Amino acid sequence: MSIVIILVLVLKFSIVLTVFAVGLDARPEETVFLLRRPEKLVRSLVAMNLVMPLFVMALVAIFPLPVVVKVTLVALSVSPVPPFLPGRVLKMGGSESYLISLLAIAALLSIVLAPVIVSLFGAVFGVETHTDVIKIALSVAISVLAPLAAGVSIRQTWPRVADAVARPIGTTAAVLLVVISLIGLVGLWPLIASLIGSGTVFAFLAFVVVALLVGHMLGGPEPDEQTVLAFATASRHPGVAIAIVAANFADTKLAAASVFLYLIVSILGAIPYTLWRKHHDRGVHAAAE
């Protein structure tokens, strides 16, 4: 077994642990939070699965970007919420029920929506597209649905066990994710560097900024829900995105590097919104005291 395969397996394991830890802190009713609030669900799907694909359609039509970057943008616009998002957003005071429900429902719907929207892109631009539904389904099932269901079940059946293991598992997953990400960054850096320029960083940054704005505006009147939808719209499942890019672009390493570069840009590009959100929340709390 090569070192690359081992690293990928450790990365997948850390993602599974991350979602499992989130599930250990979640209640069953939180997974169906959005089903009981259809208006919020529709706004969320419009932000993630309608506005962003339309924006990407305009972006790739106007700017002469590298093919792998265009395919990456399309893949990102149809991918669900990333498994590692809850830990990041909950620390900022995001609504836990909204986030857990969006994580589960967006993952389920992506199995159907992703192939349909990718096919529409192909029809509009007159190119042949490929979407491996089985790979998408396996990716969201293994990385989101199964560990989330397992965690919620343990919380429901053995709440004391869930209380005892949730934090250690979450911490272990976070450390593994950071270490593997750094190793991946070093290993893929030559390919990542080759993508910098030709408008690639601008295109990824435009996606992040517009997604944060759209998610915030469609997040409703509550600040904690605005935060959730803003980050959910801007941050997408890298595993699903890589599966879609790899199905439509022969160089799978360059496809992975392109998605990795987007993750870097999305983290850096979201810093101003994160700082503004924290500053705004501190002002609201100070006024309330």
PDB file of C-alpha atoms in Angstrom:
ATOM      1  CA  MET A   1       0.000   0.000   0.000  1.00  0.00           C
ATOM      2  CA  SER A   2       1.493   3.352  -1.083  1.00  0.00           C
ATOM      3  CA  ILE A   3       1.903   6.337   1.230  1.00  0.00           C
ATOM      4  CA  VAL A   4      -0.639   8.285  -0.840  1.00  0.00           C
ATOM      5  CA  ILE A   5      -3.315   5.635  -0.285  1.00  0.00           C
ATOM      6  CA  ILE A   6      -2.546   5.577   3.443  1.00  0.00           C
ATOM      7  CA  LEU A   7      -2.859   9.373   3.645  1.00  0.00           C
ATOM      8  CA  VAL A   8      -6.184   9.319   1.784  1.00  0.00           C
ATOM      9  CA  LEU A   9      -7.508   6.628   4.128  1.00  0.00           C
ATOM     10  CA  VAL A  10      -6.419   8.625   7.193  1.00  0.00           C
ATOM     11  CA  LEU A  11      -8.064  11.745   5.716  1.00  0.00           C
ATOM     12  CA  LYS A  12     -11.336   9.880   5.162  1.00  0.00           C
ATOM     13  CA  PHE A  13     -11.130   8.405   8.664  1.00  0.00           C
ATOM     14  CA  SER A  14     -10.642  11.880  10.186  1.00  0.00           C
ATOM     15  CA  ILE A  15     -13.683  13.199   8.267  1.00  0.00           C
ATOM     16  CA  VAL A  16     -15.808  10.272   9.475  1.00  0.00           C
ATOM     17  CA  LEU A  17     -14.660  10.896  13.064  1.00  0.00           C
ATOM     18  CA  THR A  18     -15.497  14.607  12.698  1.00  0.00           C
ATOM     19  CA  VAL A  19     -19.108  13.939  11.671  1.00  0.00           C
ATOM     20  CA  PHE A  20     -19.438  11.135  14.238  1.00  0.00           C
ATOM     21  CA  ALA A  21     -18.418  13.587  16.991  1.00  0.00           C
ATOM     22  CA  VAL A  22     -21.011  16.103  15.720  1.00  0.00           C
ATOM     23  CA  GLY A  23     -23.656  13.372  15.813  1.00  0.00           C
ATOM     24  CA  LEU A  24     -22.758  12.500  19.406  1.00  0.00           C
ATOM     25  CA  ASP A  25     -23.819  16.029  20.390  1.00  0.00           C
ATOM     26  CA  ALA A  26     -26.956  16.091  18.231  1.00  0.00           C
ATOM     27  CA  ARG A  27     -30.526  15.062  18.926  1.00  0.00           C
ATOM     28  CA  PRO A  28     -32.651  13.109  16.381  1.00  0.00           C
ATOM     29  CA  GLU A  29     -35.087  16.013  15.980  1.00  0.00           C
ATOM     30  CA  GLU A  30     -32.231  18.288  14.879  1.00  0.00           C
ATOM     31  CA  THR A  31     -31.667  16.216  11.728  1.00  0.00           C
ATOM     32  CA  VAL A  32     -35.224  16.994  10.547  1.00  0.00           C
ATOM     33  CA  PHE A  33     -35.216  20.641  11.703  1.00  0.00           C
ATOM     34  CA  LEU A  34     -35.496  21.952   8.132  1.00  0.00           C
ATOM     35  CA  LEU A  35     -38.213  19.476   7.111  1.00  0.00           C
ATOM     36  CA  ARG A  36     -40.465  21.151   9.681  1.00  0.00           C
ATOM     37  CA  ARG A  37     -39.523  24.585   8.337  1.00  0.00           C
ATOM     38  CA  PRO A  38     -39.977  24.288   4.564  1.00  0.00           C
ATOM     39  CA  GLU A  39     -39.489  28.008   3.941  1.00  0.00           C
ATOM     40  CA  LYS A  40     -35.978  27.854   5.442  1.00  0.00           C
ATOM     41  CA  LEU A  41     -35.240  24.681   3.471  1.00  0.00           C
ATOM     42  CA  VAL A  42     -36.289  26.318   0.191  1.00  0.00           C
ATOM     43  CA  ARG A  43     -34.152  29.401   0.902  1.00  0.00           C
ATOM     44  CA  SER A  44     -31.178  27.164   1.682  1.00  0.00           C
ATOM     45  CA  LEU A  45     -31.559  25.135  -1.517  1.00  0.00           C
ATOM     46  CA  VAL A  46     -32.016  28.296  -3.602  1.00  0.00           C
ATOM     47  CA  ALA A  47     -28.755  29.719  -2.220  1.00  0.00           C
ATOM     48  CA  MET A  48     -26.720  26.528  -2.622  1.00  0.00           C
ATOM     49  CA  ASN A  49     -28.261  24.788  -5.642  1.00  0.00           C
ATOM     50  CA  LEU A  50     -29.740  27.579  -7.773  1.00  0.00           C
ATOM     51  CA  VAL A  51     -27.995  30.930  -7.289  1.00  0.00           C
ATOM     52  CA  MET A  52     -24.454  29.540  -7.088  1.00  0.00           C
ATOM     53  CA  PRO A  53     -24.736  27.274 -10.176  1.00  0.00           C
ATOM     54  CA  LEU A  54     -26.146  30.260 -12.113  1.00  0.00           C
ATOM     55  CA  PHE A  55     -23.278  32.452 -10.908  1.00  0.00           C
ATOM     56  CA  VAL A  56     -20.737  29.784 -11.916  1.00  0.00           C
ATOM     57  CA  MET A  57     -22.418  29.494 -15.316  1.00  0.00           C
ATOM     58  CA  ALA A  58     -21.826  33.220 -15.881  1.00  0.00           C
ATOM     59  CA  LEU A  59     -18.297  33.053 -14.455  1.00  0.00           C
ATOM     60  CA  VAL A  60     -17.079  30.241 -16.722  1.00  0.00           C
ATOM     61  CA  ALA A  61     -18.835  31.774 -19.754  1.00  0.00           C
ATOM     62  CA  ILE A  62     -17.205  35.207 -19.331  1.00  0.00           C
ATOM     63  CA  PHE A  63     -13.658  34.412 -18.170  1.00  0.00           C
ATOM     64  CA  PRO A  64     -11.144  32.238 -20.121  1.00  0.00           C
ATOM     65  CA  LEU A  65     -10.222  30.007 -17.173  1.00  0.00           C
ATOM     66  CA  PRO A  66      -8.309  26.689 -17.397  1.00  0.00           C
ATOM     67  CA  VAL A  67     -10.629  23.759 -18.077  1.00  0.00           C
ATOM     68  CA  VAL A  68      -9.882  22.061 -14.751  1.00  0.00           C
ATOM     69  CA  VAL A  69     -10.795  25.285 -12.907  1.00  0.00           C
ATOM     70  CA  LYS A  70     -14.084  25.574 -14.805  1.00  0.00           C
ATOM     71  CA  VAL A  71     -14.948  21.956 -13.983  1.00  0.00           C
ATOM     72  CA  THR A  72     -13.963  22.519 -10.345  1.00  0.00           C
ATOM     73  CA  LEU A  73     -16.249  25.552 -10.056  1.00  0.00           C
ATOM     74  CA  VAL A  74     -19.153  23.569 -11.513  1.00  0.00           C
ATOM     75  CA  ALA A  75     -18.451  20.662  -9.134  1.00  0.00           C
ATOM     76  CA  LEU A  76     -18.251  22.944  -6.114  1.00  0.00           C
ATOM     77  CA  SER A  77     -21.551  24.653  -6.992  1.00  0.00           C
ATOM     78  CA  VAL A  78     -23.417  21.318  -6.882  1.00  0.00           C
ATOM     79  CA  SER A  79     -21.617  19.711  -3.915  1.00  0.00           C
ATOM     80  CA  PRO A  80     -23.239  19.510  -0.445  1.00  0.00           C
ATOM     81  CA  VAL A  81     -22.081  20.904   2.909  1.00  0.00           C
ATOM     82  CA  PRO A  82     -18.569  19.703   3.887  1.00  0.00           C
ATOM     83  CA  PRO A  83     -18.366  17.302   6.870  1.00  0.00           C
ATOM     84  CA  PHE A  84     -15.866  19.525   8.717  1.00  0.00           C
ATOM     85  CA  LEU A  85     -18.090  22.638   8.606  1.00  0.00           C
ATOM     86  CA  PRO A  86     -20.043  22.078  11.877  1.00  0.00           C
ATOM     87  CA  GLY A  87     -17.014  22.429  14.164  1.00  0.00           C
ATOM     88  CA  ARG A  88     -16.022  25.689  12.485  1.00  0.00           C
ATOM     89  CA  VAL A  89     -19.474  27.295  12.372  1.00  0.00           C
ATOM     90  CA  LEU A  90     -20.694  26.186  15.795  1.00  0.00           C
ATOM     91  CA  LYS A  91     -17.702  27.946  17.386  1.00  0.00           C
ATOM     92  CA  MET A  92     -19.015  31.152  15.788  1.00  0.00           C
ATOM     93  CA  GLY A  93     -22.442  30.715  17.363  1.00  0.00           C
ATOM     94  CA  GLY A  94     -24.183  29.231  14.326  1.00  0.00           C
ATOM     95  CA  SER A  95     -27.536  27.492  14.845  1.00  0.00           C
ATOM     96  CA  GLU A  96     -26.759  23.841  15.656  1.00  0.00           C
ATOM     97  CA  SER A  97     -30.181  22.496  14.643  1.00  0.00           C
ATOM     98  CA  TYR A  98     -30.112  24.340  11.326  1.00  0.00           C
ATOM     99  CA  LEU A  99     -26.561  23.181  10.596  1.00  0.00           C
ATOM    100  CA  ILE A 100     -27.096  19.503  11.487  1.00  0.00           C
ATOM    101  CA  SER A 101     -30.270  19.356   9.423  1.00  0.00           C
ATOM    102  CA  LEU A 102     -28.655  21.123   6.448  1.00  0.00           C
ATOM    103  CA  LEU A 103     -25.663  18.766   6.638  1.00  0.00           C
ATOM    104  CA  ALA A 104     -27.921  15.696   6.386  1.00  0.00           C
ATOM    105  CA  ILE A 105     -30.533  16.968   3.905  1.00  0.00           C
ATOM    106  CA  ALA A 106     -28.052  18.638   1.522  1.00  0.00           C
ATOM    107  CA  ALA A 107     -26.024  15.405   1.449  1.00  0.00           C
ATOM    108  CA  LEU A 108     -29.098  13.332   0.574  1.00  0.00           C
ATOM    109  CA  LEU A 109     -30.363  15.756  -2.075  1.00  0.00           C
ATOM    110  CA  SER A 110     -26.932  16.061  -3.704  1.00  0.00           C
ATOM    111  CA  ILE A 111     -27.202  12.452  -4.907  1.00  0.00           C
ATOM    112  CA  VAL A 112     -30.073  13.574  -7.163  1.00  0.00           C
ATOM    113  CA  LEU A 113     -29.354  17.282  -7.721  1.00  0.00           C
ATOM    114  CA  ALA A 114     -25.647  17.045  -8.579  1.00  0.00           C
ATOM    115  CA  PRO A 115     -26.061  14.843 -11.708  1.00  0.00           C
ATOM    116  CA  VAL A 116     -29.048  16.898 -12.909  1.00  0.00           C
ATOM    117  CA  ILE A 117     -27.304  20.280 -12.555  1.00  0.00           C
ATOM    118  CA  VAL A 118     -24.034  18.980 -14.070  1.00  0.00           C
ATOM    119  CA  SER A 119     -26.052  17.689 -17.065  1.00  0.00           C
ATOM    120  CA  LEU A 120     -27.668  21.126 -17.429  1.00  0.00           C
ATOM    121  CA  PHE A 121     -24.213  22.717 -17.533  1.00  0.00           C
ATOM    122  CA  GLY A 122     -23.252  20.292 -20.292  1.00  0.00           C
ATOM    123  CA  ALA A 123     -26.418  21.092 -22.273  1.00  0.00           C
ATOM    124  CA  VAL A 124     -25.889  24.870 -21.956  1.00  0.00           C
ATOM    125  CA  PHE A 125     -22.216  24.784 -23.001  1.00  0.00           C
ATOM    126  CA  GLY A 126     -22.583  21.956 -25.516  1.00  0.00           C
ATOM    127  CA  VAL A 127     -20.093  19.601 -23.869  1.00  0.00           C
ATOM    128  CA  GLU A 128     -20.367  15.992 -22.792  1.00  0.00           C
ATOM    129  CA  THR A 129     -20.489  15.612 -19.000  1.00  0.00           C
ATOM    130  CA  HIS A 130     -20.142  12.612 -16.731  1.00  0.00           C
ATOM    131  CA  THR A 131     -21.377  12.149 -13.174  1.00  0.00           C
ATOM    132  CA  ASP A 132     -20.794   8.955 -11.229  1.00  0.00           C
ATOM    133  CA  VAL A 133     -23.926   8.788  -9.066  1.00  0.00           C
ATOM    134  CA  ILE A 134     -22.643   5.715  -7.230  1.00  0.00           C
ATOM    135  CA  LYS A 135     -19.436   7.512  -6.191  1.00  0.00           C
ATOM    136  CA  ILE A 136     -21.384  10.569  -5.003  1.00  0.00           C
ATOM    137  CA  ALA A 137     -23.821   8.394  -3.067  1.00  0.00           C
ATOM    138  CA  LEU A 138     -20.996   6.408  -1.450  1.00  0.00           C
ATOM    139  CA  SER A 139     -19.082   9.578  -0.607  1.00  0.00           C
ATOM    140  CA  VAL A 140     -21.990  11.272   1.182  1.00  0.00           C
ATOM    141  CA  ALA A 141     -23.114   8.008   2.803  1.00  0.00           C
ATOM    142  CA  ILE A 142     -19.678   7.162   4.215  1.00  0.00           C
ATOM    143  CA  SER A 143     -18.538  10.677   5.114  1.00  0.00           C
ATOM    144  CA  VAL A 144     -21.826  12.240   6.289  1.00  0.00           C
ATOM    145  CA  LEU A 145     -24.952  10.103   6.628  1.00  0.00           C
ATOM    146  CA  ALA A 146     -23.578   6.946   8.311  1.00  0.00           C
ATOM    147  CA  PRO A 147     -21.344   8.613  10.961  1.00  0.00           C
ATOM    148  CA  LEU A 148     -24.015  11.238  11.696  1.00  0.00           C
ATOM    149  CA  ALA A 149     -26.689   8.545  12.168  1.00  0.00           C
ATOM    150  CA  ALA A 150     -24.341   6.483  14.358  1.00  0.00           C
ATOM    151  CA  GLY A 151     -23.501   9.453  16.559  1.00  0.00           C
ATOM    152  CA  VAL A 152     -27.138  10.517  16.956  1.00  0.00           C
ATOM    153  CA  SER A 153     -28.144   6.921  17.791  1.00  0.00           C
ATOM    154  CA  ILE A 154     -25.516   6.664  20.534  1.00  0.00           C
ATOM    155  CA  ARG A 155     -26.611  10.063  21.911  1.00  0.00           C
ATOM    156  CA  GLN A 156     -30.195   8.804  22.006  1.00  0.00           C
ATOM    157  CA  THR A 157     -29.384   5.391  23.548  1.00  0.00           C
ATOM    158  CA  TRP A 158     -26.397   6.081  25.797  1.00  0.00           C
ATOM    159  CA  PRO A 159     -26.255   9.852  26.499  1.00  0.00           C
ATOM    160  CA  ARG A 160     -23.573   9.486  29.203  1.00  0.00           C
ATOM    161  CA  VAL A 161     -21.307   7.605  26.794  1.00  0.00           C
ATOM    162  CA  ALA A 162     -21.900  10.306  24.181  1.00  0.00           C
ATOM    163  CA  ASP A 163     -21.006  13.023  26.693  1.00  0.00           C
ATOM    164  CA  ALA A 164     -17.814  11.211  27.654  1.00  0.00           C
ATOM    165  CA  VAL A 165     -16.438  10.491  24.168  1.00  0.00           C
ATOM    166  CA  ALA A 166     -17.715  13.369  21.977  1.00  0.00           C
ATOM    167  CA  ARG A 167     -15.002  15.888  22.847  1.00  0.00           C
ATOM    168  CA  PRO A 168     -11.996  13.464  22.724  1.00  0.00           C
ATOM    169  CA  ILE A 169     -13.169  12.075  19.375  1.00  0.00           C
ATOM    170  CA  GLY A 170     -13.759  15.570  17.994  1.00  0.00           C
ATOM    171  CA  THR A 171     -10.303  16.720  19.127  1.00  0.00           C
ATOM    172  CA  THR A 172      -8.605  13.632  17.654  1.00  0.00           C
ATOM    173  CA  ALA A 173     -10.410  14.153  14.335  1.00  0.00           C
ATOM    174  CA  ALA A 174      -9.426  17.832  14.207  1.00  0.00           C
ATOM    175  CA  VAL A 175      -5.743  17.059  14.844  1.00  0.00           C
ATOM    176  CA  LEU A 176      -5.712  14.307  12.192  1.00  0.00           C
ATOM    177  CA  LEU A 177      -7.445  16.577   9.681  1.00  0.00           C
ATOM    178  CA  VAL A 178      -4.939  19.394  10.188  1.00  0.00           C
ATOM    179  CA  VAL A 179      -1.905  17.063   9.956  1.00  0.00           C
ATOM    180  CA  ILE A 180      -3.146  15.285   6.817  1.00  0.00           C
ATOM    181  CA  SER A 181      -4.146  18.594   5.209  1.00  0.00           C
ATOM    182  CA  LEU A 182      -0.660  19.990   5.764  1.00  0.00           C
ATOM    183  CA  ILE A 183       0.948  16.854   4.319  1.00  0.00           C
ATOM    184  CA  GLY A 184      -1.412  17.032   1.334  1.00  0.00           C
ATOM    185  CA  LEU A 185      -0.615  20.707   0.843  1.00  0.00           C
ATOM    186  CA  VAL A 186       3.109  19.972   0.693  1.00  0.00           C
ATOM    187  CA  GLY A 187       2.671  16.986  -1.632  1.00  0.00           C
ATOM    188  CA  LEU A 188       0.327  18.752  -4.050  1.00  0.00           C
ATOM    189  CA  TRP A 189       2.034  22.145  -3.908  1.00  0.00           C
ATOM    190  CA  PRO A 190       3.767  21.933  -7.338  1.00  0.00           C
ATOM    191  CA  LEU A 191       0.405  21.239  -8.991  1.00  0.00           C
ATOM    192  CA  ILE A 192      -1.360  23.847  -6.858  1.00  0.00           C
ATOM    193  CA  ALA A 193       1.281  26.439  -7.773  1.00  0.00           C
ATOM    194  CA  SER A 194       0.817  25.631 -11.463  1.00  0.00           C
ATOM    195  CA  LEU A 195      -2.845  26.667 -11.166  1.00  0.00           C
ATOM    196  CA  ILE A 196      -2.129  30.039  -9.563  1.00  0.00           C
ATOM    197  CA  GLY A 197      -2.528  32.722 -12.185  1.00  0.00           C
ATOM    198  CA  SER A 198      -4.721  32.878 -15.289  1.00  0.00           C
ATOM    199  CA  GLY A 199      -7.544  34.179 -13.111  1.00  0.00           C
ATOM    200  CA  THR A 200      -7.868  30.983 -11.041  1.00  0.00           C
ATOM    201  CA  VAL A 201      -7.502  32.592  -7.610  1.00  0.00           C
ATOM    202  CA  PHE A 202      -9.785  35.454  -8.665  1.00  0.00           C
ATOM    203  CA  ALA A 203     -12.463  32.987  -9.821  1.00  0.00           C
ATOM    204  CA  PHE A 204     -12.296  30.947  -6.601  1.00  0.00           C
ATOM    205  CA  LEU A 205     -12.320  34.106  -4.480  1.00  0.00           C
ATOM    206  CA  ALA A 206     -15.316  35.453  -6.426  1.00  0.00           C
ATOM    207  CA  PHE A 207     -17.151  32.178  -5.729  1.00  0.00           C
ATOM    208  CA  VAL A 208     -16.425  32.491  -1.988  1.00  0.00           C
ATOM    209  CA  VAL A 209     -17.414  36.159  -1.701  1.00  0.00           C
ATOM    210  CA  VAL A 210     -20.641  35.802  -3.703  1.00  0.00           C
ATOM    211  CA  ALA A 211     -21.560  32.592  -1.835  1.00  0.00           C
ATOM    212  CA  LEU A 212     -21.059  34.234   1.570  1.00  0.00           C
ATOM    213  CA  LEU A 213     -23.167  37.206   0.456  1.00  0.00           C
ATOM    214  CA  VAL A 214     -25.952  35.051  -1.010  1.00  0.00           C
ATOM    215  CA  GLY A 215     -26.032  32.709   2.001  1.00  0.00           C
ATOM    216  CA  HIS A 216     -26.085  35.614   4.441  1.00  0.00           C
ATOM    217  CA  MET A 217     -28.907  37.394   2.585  1.00  0.00           C
ATOM    218  CA  LEU A 218     -31.039  34.245   2.242  1.00  0.00           C
ATOM    219  CA  GLY A 219     -30.258  33.052   5.782  1.00  0.00           C
ATOM    220  CA  GLY A 220     -33.292  34.840   7.226  1.00  0.00           C
ATOM    221  CA  PRO A 221     -33.487  37.402  10.011  1.00  0.00           C
ATOM    222  CA  GLU A 222     -31.643  35.384  12.700  1.00  0.00           C
ATOM    223  CA  PRO A 223     -27.855  36.046  12.812  1.00  0.00           C
ATOM    224  CA  ASP A 224     -27.024  32.446  13.831  1.00  0.00           C
ATOM    225  CA  GLU A 225     -28.860  31.111  10.768  1.00  0.00           C
ATOM    226  CA  GLN A 226     -27.329  33.743   8.474  1.00  0.00           C
ATOM    227  CA  THR A 227     -23.908  32.501   9.592  1.00  0.00           C
ATOM    228  CA  VAL A 228     -24.781  28.858   8.896  1.00  0.00           C
ATOM    229  CA  LEU A 229     -26.132  29.433   5.389  1.00  0.00           C
ATOM    230  CA  ALA A 230     -23.326  31.848   4.465  1.00  0.00           C
ATOM    231  CA  PHE A 231     -20.624  29.270   5.271  1.00  0.00           C
ATOM    232  CA  ALA A 232     -22.654  26.325   3.926  1.00  0.00           C
ATOM    233  CA  THR A 233     -23.037  28.113   0.573  1.00  0.00           C
ATOM    234  CA  ALA A 234     -19.341  29.015   0.373  1.00  0.00           C
ATOM    235  CA  SER A 235     -17.876  25.734   1.721  1.00  0.00           C
ATOM    236  CA  ARG A 236     -18.562  22.544  -0.216  1.00  0.00           C
ATOM    237  CA  HIS A 237     -17.826  18.830   0.250  1.00  0.00           C
ATOM    238  CA  PRO A 238     -14.306  18.291  -1.208  1.00  0.00           C
ATOM    239  CA  GLY A 239     -14.792  14.536  -1.647  1.00  0.00           C
ATOM    240  CA  VAL A 240     -17.909  14.981  -3.781  1.00  0.00           C
ATOM    241  CA  ALA A 241     -16.295  17.841  -5.717  1.00  0.00           C
ATOM    242  CA  ILE A 242     -13.202  15.741  -6.503  1.00  0.00           C
ATOM    243  CA  ALA A 243     -15.411  12.821  -7.610  1.00  0.00           C
ATOM    244  CA  ILE A 244     -17.273  15.082 -10.068  1.00  0.00           C
ATOM    245  CA  VAL A 245     -14.096  16.767 -11.369  1.00  0.00           C
ATOM    246  CA  ALA A 246     -12.319  13.420 -11.754  1.00  0.00           C
ATOM    247  CA  ALA A 247     -15.254  12.060 -13.801  1.00  0.00           C
ATOM    248  CA  ASN A 248     -14.917  14.966 -16.252  1.00  0.00           C
ATOM    249  CA  PHE A 249     -11.156  15.621 -16.268  1.00  0.00           C
ATOM    250  CA  ALA A 250      -8.506  13.000 -16.997  1.00  0.00           C
ATOM    251  CA  ASP A 251      -5.744  14.300 -14.680  1.00  0.00           C
ATOM    252  CA  THR A 252      -7.080  13.278 -11.250  1.00  0.00           C
ATOM    253  CA  LYS A 253      -4.056  14.704  -9.378  1.00  0.00           C
ATOM    254  CA  LEU A 254      -4.570  18.118 -10.999  1.00  0.00           C
ATOM    255  CA  ALA A 255      -8.286  17.832 -10.185  1.00  0.00           C
ATOM    256  CA  ALA A 256      -7.458  17.191  -6.507  1.00  0.00           C
ATOM    257  CA  ALA A 257      -4.965  20.090  -6.531  1.00  0.00           C
ATOM    258  CA  SER A 258      -7.618  22.403  -7.959  1.00  0.00           C
ATOM    259  CA  VAL A 259     -10.102  21.521  -5.213  1.00  0.00           C
ATOM    260  CA  PHE A 260      -7.321  21.853  -2.612  1.00  0.00           C
ATOM    261  CA  LEU A 261      -6.486  25.349  -3.925  1.00  0.00           C
ATOM    262  CA  TYR A 262     -10.159  26.267  -3.610  1.00  0.00           C
ATOM    263  CA  LEU A 263     -10.148  25.108   0.038  1.00  0.00           C
ATOM    264  CA  ILE A 264      -7.166  27.382   0.749  1.00  0.00           C
ATOM    265  CA  VAL A 265      -8.804  30.353  -0.997  1.00  0.00           C
ATOM    266  CA  SER A 266     -12.128  29.708   0.755  1.00  0.00           C
ATOM    267  CA  ILE A 267     -10.502  29.699   4.206  1.00  0.00           C
ATOM    268  CA  LEU A 268      -8.555  32.914   3.535  1.00  0.00           C
ATOM    269  CA  GLY A 269     -11.431  34.568   1.663  1.00  0.00           C
ATOM    270  CA  ALA A 270     -13.858  33.980   4.522  1.00  0.00           C
ATOM    271  CA  ILE A 271     -11.652  35.700   7.138  1.00  0.00           C
ATOM    272  CA  PRO A 272     -13.173  39.208   6.648  1.00  0.00           C
ATOM    273  CA  TYR A 273     -16.718  37.806   7.012  1.00  0.00           C
ATOM    274  CA  THR A 274     -15.683  35.810  10.096  1.00  0.00           C
ATOM    275  CA  LEU A 275     -14.158  38.884  11.753  1.00  0.00           C
ATOM    276  CA  TRP A 276     -17.186  41.035  10.876  1.00  0.00           C
ATOM    277  CA  ARG A 277     -19.563  38.379  12.213  1.00  0.00           C
ATOM    278  CA  LYS A 278     -17.685  38.149  15.535  1.00  0.00           C
ATOM    279  CA  HIS A 279     -17.504  41.957  15.838  1.00  0.00           C
ATOM    280  CA  HIS A 280     -21.224  42.258  15.102  1.00  0.00           C
ATOM    281  CA  ASP A 281     -22.148  39.553  17.639  1.00  0.00           C
ATOM    282  CA  ARG A 282     -20.033  41.191  20.349  1.00  0.00           C
ATOM    283  CA  GLY A 283     -21.844  44.481  19.681  1.00  0.00           C
ATOM    284  CA  VAL A 284     -25.247  42.811  19.953  1.00  0.00           C
ATOM    285  CA  HIS A 285     -24.331  41.090  23.249  1.00  0.00           C
ATOM    286  CA  ALA A 286     -22.890  44.314  24.686  1.00  0.00           C
ATOM    287  CA  ALA A 287     -26.076  46.233  23.814  1.00  0.00           C
ATOM    288  CA  ALA A 288     -28.214  43.531  25.448  1.00  0.00           C
ATOM    289  CA  GLU A 289     -26.330  43.712  28.793  1.00  0.00           C
TER     290      GLU A 289
END
